[in-house]
XYZ file of C-alpha atoms in Angstrom:
269
model
C -23.823 50.918 67.010
C -27.277 50.296 65.507
C -26.452 46.587 65.267
C -25.512 46.506 68.930
C -28.653 48.432 69.900
C -30.872 45.870 68.164
C -29.467 42.956 70.112
C -31.203 41.456 73.185
C -29.994 42.710 76.587
C -28.524 39.277 77.323
C -26.459 39.278 74.137
C -25.381 42.916 74.795
C -24.298 41.993 78.284
C -22.440 38.910 77.010
C -20.549 40.944 74.370
C -19.763 43.642 76.871
C -18.296 41.194 79.359
C -16.323 39.362 76.677
C -14.627 42.792 76.273
C -14.017 43.036 80.009
C -12.643 39.494 80.091
C -10.379 40.406 77.219
C -9.054 43.317 79.172
C -8.335 41.000 82.086
C -6.382 38.796 79.639
C -4.483 41.815 78.327
C -3.448 42.779 81.822
C -2.406 39.200 82.613
C -0.259 39.235 79.467
C 2.082 41.693 81.118
C 4.003 38.641 82.363
C 5.229 38.127 78.754
C 6.878 41.548 78.751
C 10.010 40.155 80.283
C 10.234 42.735 83.048
C 8.845 42.468 86.574
C 6.143 44.897 87.704
C 6.980 46.626 90.994
C 4.784 46.415 94.016
C 4.422 50.197 93.879
C 2.910 49.933 90.373
C 0.661 47.098 91.341
C -0.669 49.031 94.338
C -1.368 52.103 92.205
C -3.242 49.866 89.694
C -5.285 48.281 92.479
C -6.071 51.735 93.821
C -7.211 52.768 90.362
C -9.455 49.675 90.160
C -10.998 50.535 93.544
C -11.783 54.064 92.400
C -13.522 52.824 89.215
C -15.610 50.362 91.245
C -16.701 52.964 93.797
C -17.738 55.471 91.141
C -19.549 52.790 89.066
C -21.410 51.607 92.212
C -22.987 55.062 92.618
C -23.432 56.550 89.162
C -24.225 53.347 87.223
C -26.113 51.383 89.883
C -27.321 53.125 93.037
C -28.448 56.414 91.471
C -30.545 54.689 88.751
C -32.016 52.339 91.395
C -33.191 55.382 93.473
C -34.579 57.143 90.385
C -36.540 53.993 89.435
C -38.203 54.090 92.840
C -39.623 57.609 92.610
C -43.149 56.208 92.718
C -42.533 55.155 96.343
C -42.471 58.767 97.519
C -40.813 59.193 100.908
C -39.751 55.503 100.864
C -37.982 55.588 97.539
C -34.733 54.736 99.348
C -36.045 51.259 100.347
C -35.120 49.256 97.195
C -31.639 50.757 97.062
C -31.012 50.210 100.775
C -32.339 46.685 100.844
C -30.580 45.627 97.631
C -27.312 47.231 98.781
C -27.271 45.406 102.082
C -28.261 42.073 100.512
C -25.472 42.449 97.859
C -22.884 42.932 100.577
C -24.304 40.107 102.652
C -24.224 37.731 99.715
C -20.539 38.487 99.056
C -19.839 38.059 102.790
C -21.313 34.579 102.693
C -19.289 33.665 99.609
C -16.206 35.173 101.290
C -16.808 32.882 104.330
C -17.160 29.622 102.375
C -15.072 30.047 99.199
C -11.371 29.160 99.802
C -9.239 32.111 98.652
C -6.061 34.030 99.350
C -5.497 37.768 99.035
C -2.668 39.071 96.903
C -0.123 40.039 99.552
C -1.072 37.402 102.129
C 0.951 34.328 103.007
C -0.559 30.853 102.450
C -1.237 30.562 106.137
C -3.785 33.422 105.979
C -6.016 31.747 103.382
C -9.737 32.452 104.012
C -12.893 30.423 103.550
C -13.292 26.643 104.011
C -9.967 24.994 104.809
C -8.377 23.245 101.891
C -5.005 21.974 100.777
C -5.185 23.765 97.450
C -2.040 25.620 96.497
C -1.559 29.363 96.739
C -1.921 29.889 93.035
C -5.455 28.490 92.911
C -6.462 30.362 96.056
C -5.213 33.653 94.605
C -7.152 33.172 91.386
C -10.288 32.371 93.405
C -9.921 35.622 95.360
C -9.912 37.683 92.161
C -12.678 35.565 90.712
C -14.768 36.300 93.807
C -14.739 40.039 93.133
C -15.318 39.665 89.397
C -18.736 38.191 90.123
C -20.356 41.532 91.122
C -18.648 43.269 88.182
C -20.230 40.893 85.694
C -23.563 41.078 87.523
C -23.506 44.863 87.451
C -22.956 44.933 83.649
C -25.737 42.413 83.111
C -28.225 44.264 85.283
C -27.323 47.617 83.617
C -28.137 46.263 80.155
C -31.300 44.541 81.471
C -32.391 47.909 82.862
C -32.053 49.592 79.476
C -34.250 46.881 77.885
C -36.883 47.416 80.609
C -37.284 51.004 79.364
C -36.538 53.015 82.477
C -35.601 56.618 81.678
C -32.796 56.529 84.229
C -31.163 53.545 82.494
C -29.487 54.374 79.223
C -27.501 52.326 76.776
C -24.668 54.870 76.964
C -24.619 54.384 80.761
C -24.451 50.612 80.406
C -21.650 50.929 77.814
C -19.783 53.381 80.089
C -20.041 50.877 82.920
C -18.576 48.094 80.712
C -15.800 50.336 79.507
C -14.916 51.411 83.061
C -14.900 47.902 84.389
C -12.877 46.799 81.354
C -10.276 49.496 82.073
C -9.951 48.425 85.709
C -9.816 44.728 84.722
C -6.408 45.369 83.143
C -4.683 45.985 86.459
C -6.642 43.154 88.001
C -5.249 40.740 85.442
C -1.763 42.026 86.096
C -2.359 41.781 89.869
C -3.016 38.050 89.497
C -0.432 37.004 86.876
C 2.611 38.917 88.272
C 2.430 37.444 91.816
C 1.945 33.983 90.320
C 5.084 34.511 88.236
C 6.945 35.558 91.366
C 5.861 32.348 92.988
C 7.660 30.383 90.316
C 4.927 29.573 87.788
C 5.834 29.757 84.126
C 4.788 32.834 82.168
C 2.199 30.723 80.289
C 0.610 29.384 83.459
C 0.702 32.810 85.090
C -1.117 34.293 82.108
C -3.632 31.465 81.989
C -4.625 31.831 85.622
C -4.652 35.631 85.357
C -7.067 35.697 82.475
C -9.153 32.868 83.880
C -10.088 35.048 86.856
C -12.229 37.176 84.438
C -14.090 34.250 82.902
C -16.849 34.500 85.552
C -17.922 37.919 84.367
C -19.777 36.832 81.166
C -21.581 34.123 83.186
C -22.655 36.599 85.906
C -23.667 39.210 83.297
C -25.932 36.814 81.376
C -27.609 35.776 84.606
C -28.059 39.372 85.703
C -29.446 40.607 82.394
C -31.816 37.631 81.978
C -33.113 37.950 85.549
C -34.040 41.600 85.422
C -35.346 41.360 81.876
C -37.795 38.667 82.905
C -38.654 40.185 86.270
C -38.634 43.985 85.921
C -40.040 44.781 89.417
C -36.819 43.535 91.044
C -34.662 45.806 88.905
C -33.989 48.598 91.515
C -33.088 45.891 94.022
C -30.873 44.143 91.542
C -28.946 47.330 90.646
C -28.338 48.103 94.361
C -27.484 44.436 95.010
C -24.663 44.659 92.449
C -23.531 47.945 94.016
C -23.430 46.467 97.499
C -21.448 43.467 96.285
C -18.925 45.751 94.518
C -18.468 48.004 97.519
C -17.956 45.005 99.771
C -15.145 43.791 97.492
C -13.544 47.233 97.391
C -13.537 47.715 101.168
C -12.753 44.109 102.153
C -10.149 43.327 99.516
C -9.044 45.835 96.906
C -8.234 48.862 99.123
C -6.497 46.911 101.871
C -4.338 45.139 99.278
C -3.421 48.395 97.598
C -2.218 49.714 101.013
C -0.302 46.648 102.131
C 3.172 47.259 100.657
C 3.930 50.729 101.943
C 2.715 52.703 98.919
C -0.547 53.860 100.378
C -0.380 57.491 99.228
C 0.299 56.455 95.648
C -2.466 53.874 95.765
C -4.885 56.459 97.152
C -4.111 58.839 94.281
C -4.659 55.930 91.909
C -8.063 55.463 93.521
C -8.921 59.160 93.018
C -7.875 58.992 89.413
C -9.886 55.791 88.803
C -12.999 57.385 90.393
C -12.611 60.426 88.195
C -12.240 58.354 85.029
C -15.376 56.340 85.748
C -17.319 59.460 86.701
C -16.352 61.153 83.406
C -17.258 58.079 81.419
C -20.689 57.749 83.003
C -21.579 61.433 82.739
C -20.263 61.784 79.182
C -21.930 58.633 77.770
C -25.183 58.577 79.732
């Protein structure tokens, strides 16, 4: 742990997101198990992922952003509010222009700029889209620790990485299994499934480097990552978890995921 503590925030964020990427790959490797994963199980896993992301958005991102703005007195909510809205707006713009396809949707319902790309590529792009704020959140969290704010702790950043890593497992499965059902080989299904997590280390390095070099934007950056994550949860993850008729089970998965992330953050912070 001492070795890890001595590393730069950029390196810490990179290592943390290599772990989260690895968890995505582990989830994608489910296709090699030889047995199909039911839609019920996939919906519960997606619900769990949504719960983790919601809890992480508050405890690991929004709450520290508000605490860092105490010096603003009655207006301490401004950085969190502005950053949160900007994060959601950024993801909305990406959502408009990036071609992608949600897990349970037919090819005809592909979103973003019109393209003739096949369903497999569009599905991977959809998951990649909501891995961007996850990587950014981890990077900003480690950058906040290096900036020396009392509300930002190494344990909290590590808890965030662990929580996102745990929920990346079902995300990897949620990509590879549908691709396998579409007729892709197990190897290709795994490759595309794990590839959806490759964006996280890139986003994490950018996030950590940005806030480390420009500390005044840190509260805004934390809230920005939270807004982006909540946008993904509401626009994509929760609707997909409710689409196959297992809404109650998916909702309990969400509650369990929220609880796990809350425990991690409180215990390690």
